[in-house]
Amino acid sequence: MELYNLKHPAQRVNFTEAVKLGLGMDRGLFFPTKIPRLDNVEALLALPFVDRCKVILGAWLADELGQPLVDELVEKAFNFALPLVQVDDRRSCLELFHGPTLAFKDFGARFMAQCLNALGGDDKITILTATSGDTGAAVADAFFGLDKVQVMVLYPKGKISELQEKMFTTLGDNIHTVAVQSDFDDCQTLVKQAFEDPEVRDGLHLNSANSINISRLLAQVCYYFEAVTRYRQQYQDDPVICVPSGNFGNLTAGLFAKAMGLPVKRFVAATNSNDTVPRYLSFGDWAPRHTVATMSNAMDVAEPSNWPRVEAIFAEMKWPLTDLTGVALSESQTQQSMSSLLGLGYQSEPHAAIAAEALNLTMKDDERGIFLATAHPAKFKDVVDRELGTDLPLPQALADVADKAILSAELPADFAALKAHMLATL
């Protein structure tokens, strides 16, 4: 597999190098020189999930890694359920929260950890990542206790749910966490600044586990095939798929799946009040505003890092960007959607509720669709209970950390402070 830097196309790397580097020169994202097309997709959809994942990821990686290693990575990474739940006669929900940290990020983080473990060689690695909620827990769980890997997770202080926070800030050992006195966009900026500093980047063998890392995106391609497989067990048409979107890695993976041949009618990108992309799709003006804090905090992103990949896929496939629909929902619309879903017998949290309503608003009369649920409702227990008057029970993974002490350092959104902390800690 060959990839190039979207900012500096002359920089070419293979998959192993891209996984280790995370970002290219000048913070450029790596993008494949060729998107593989799959033969006989209908037969592929008939395979069991793990067997299908081996074929999908083999199409990207077997030429470099060999199919036996791809098979091994898949078997170790993907070992949890992916139910598609019918919500009403036109909408179904793909539940991506049945992994160890109860969020969709488990797919990408676990696959990336297996890749680095297999391909990393003898060098010690430092994973530096920013999270707006669920990435931190998934990365911490995937890399916890690995001898060759130190992890540092940055997150915006006071802007993620307490249970989200405790899932990755209570571990200790090789997992280090920093509460940044700002928003998620500043956390991302700090990560990017670290990759530009040779003393930090080279001295600590820096890598990133955000969705900017290509290994995470490729892993996420697989569950879109599972969504359509389960959909096809009931319907024969192609679904509309609505993706709750923050940093836009999840949507990027879905577009890769469609480019490989997955029968999806179209995609809807659903956001909260941080509506940079919906405004851009409507008016053609890329104008990020200051990040607004919402109850769907994992989507509180004003400058989504993966957007250049989205545009690159549309350009590569010669799809008009107008094929992508962007929808932004207010806080009141989010609450109303949560309440409406509960009335249908489906318990949701804010991110899935936004996707459910955005799908509802954009489907034509003859369409059906799938929306993604990216986190267990109990990860947002405080919000869900407040907005819906419920008292959600905690699943065991959350109950185990609810009373643990948070071990985070606290820093301003200042790279000099972060650099000093990293060099002293790692």
PDB file of C-alpha atoms in Angstrom, residues 97 134 244 295-299 334 337-338 341 346-355 372-381 383-384 388 392:
ATOM      1  CA  PHE A  97     -20.659   0.580  21.417  1.00  0.00           C
ATOM      2  CA  ASP A 134     -14.322   8.499  23.434  1.00  0.00           C
ATOM      3  CA  PRO A 244     -22.623  11.789  13.696  1.00  0.00           C
ATOM      4  CA  MET A 295     -24.357  18.041  25.247  1.00  0.00           C
ATOM      5  CA  SER A 296     -22.957  16.050  22.285  1.00  0.00           C
ATOM      6  CA  ASN A 297     -19.421  16.920  23.344  1.00  0.00           C
ATOM      7  CA  ALA A 298     -17.567  14.392  21.172  1.00  0.00           C
ATOM      8  CA  MET A 299     -18.731  16.464  18.198  1.00  0.00           C
ATOM      9  CA  THR A 334     -31.099  17.098  20.090  1.00  0.00           C
ATOM     10  CA  SER A 337     -34.789  13.617  19.146  1.00  0.00           C
ATOM     11  CA  MET A 338     -33.659  11.800  22.304  1.00  0.00           C
ATOM     12  CA  LEU A 341     -36.466   7.876  20.199  1.00  0.00           C
ATOM     13  CA  TYR A 346     -35.037   3.168  21.798  1.00  0.00           C
ATOM     14  CA  GLN A 347     -32.714   4.614  24.452  1.00  0.00           C
ATOM     15  CA  SER A 348     -30.206   6.979  22.874  1.00  0.00           C
ATOM     16  CA  GLU A 349     -27.561   9.492  23.857  1.00  0.00           C
ATOM     17  CA  PRO A 350     -27.061  12.908  22.197  1.00  0.00           C
ATOM     18  CA  HIS A 351     -24.713  11.938  19.338  1.00  0.00           C
ATOM     19  CA  ALA A 352     -26.881   9.119  18.002  1.00  0.00           C
ATOM     20  CA  ALA A 353     -29.974  11.263  18.528  1.00  0.00           C
ATOM     21  CA  ILE A 354     -28.499  13.945  16.282  1.00  0.00           C
ATOM     22  CA  ALA A 355     -27.776  11.380  13.579  1.00  0.00           C
ATOM     23  CA  LEU A 372     -24.736   5.254  13.749  1.00  0.00           C
ATOM     24  CA  ALA A 373     -24.756   5.051  17.545  1.00  0.00           C
ATOM     25  CA  THR A 374     -21.186   5.758  18.533  1.00  0.00           C
ATOM     26  CA  ALA A 375     -21.321   5.419  22.335  1.00  0.00           C
ATOM     27  CA  HIS A 376     -23.320   3.636  25.022  1.00  0.00           C
ATOM     28  CA  PRO A 377     -26.009   5.944  26.463  1.00  0.00           C
ATOM     29  CA  ALA A 378     -24.627   5.430  29.980  1.00  0.00           C
ATOM     30  CA  LYS A 379     -21.368   7.148  28.978  1.00  0.00           C
ATOM     31  CA  PHE A 380     -23.521  10.284  28.984  1.00  0.00           C
ATOM     32  CA  LYS A 381     -25.611   9.304  31.988  1.00  0.00           C
ATOM     33  CA  VAL A 383     -26.983  14.332  30.236  1.00  0.00           C
ATOM     34  CA  VAL A 384     -29.394  11.515  29.390  1.00  0.00           C
ATOM     35  CA  LEU A 388     -35.101  12.469  29.760  1.00  0.00           C
ATOM     36  CA  LEU A 392     -29.708   4.756  33.576  1.00  0.00           C
TER      37      LEU A 392
END
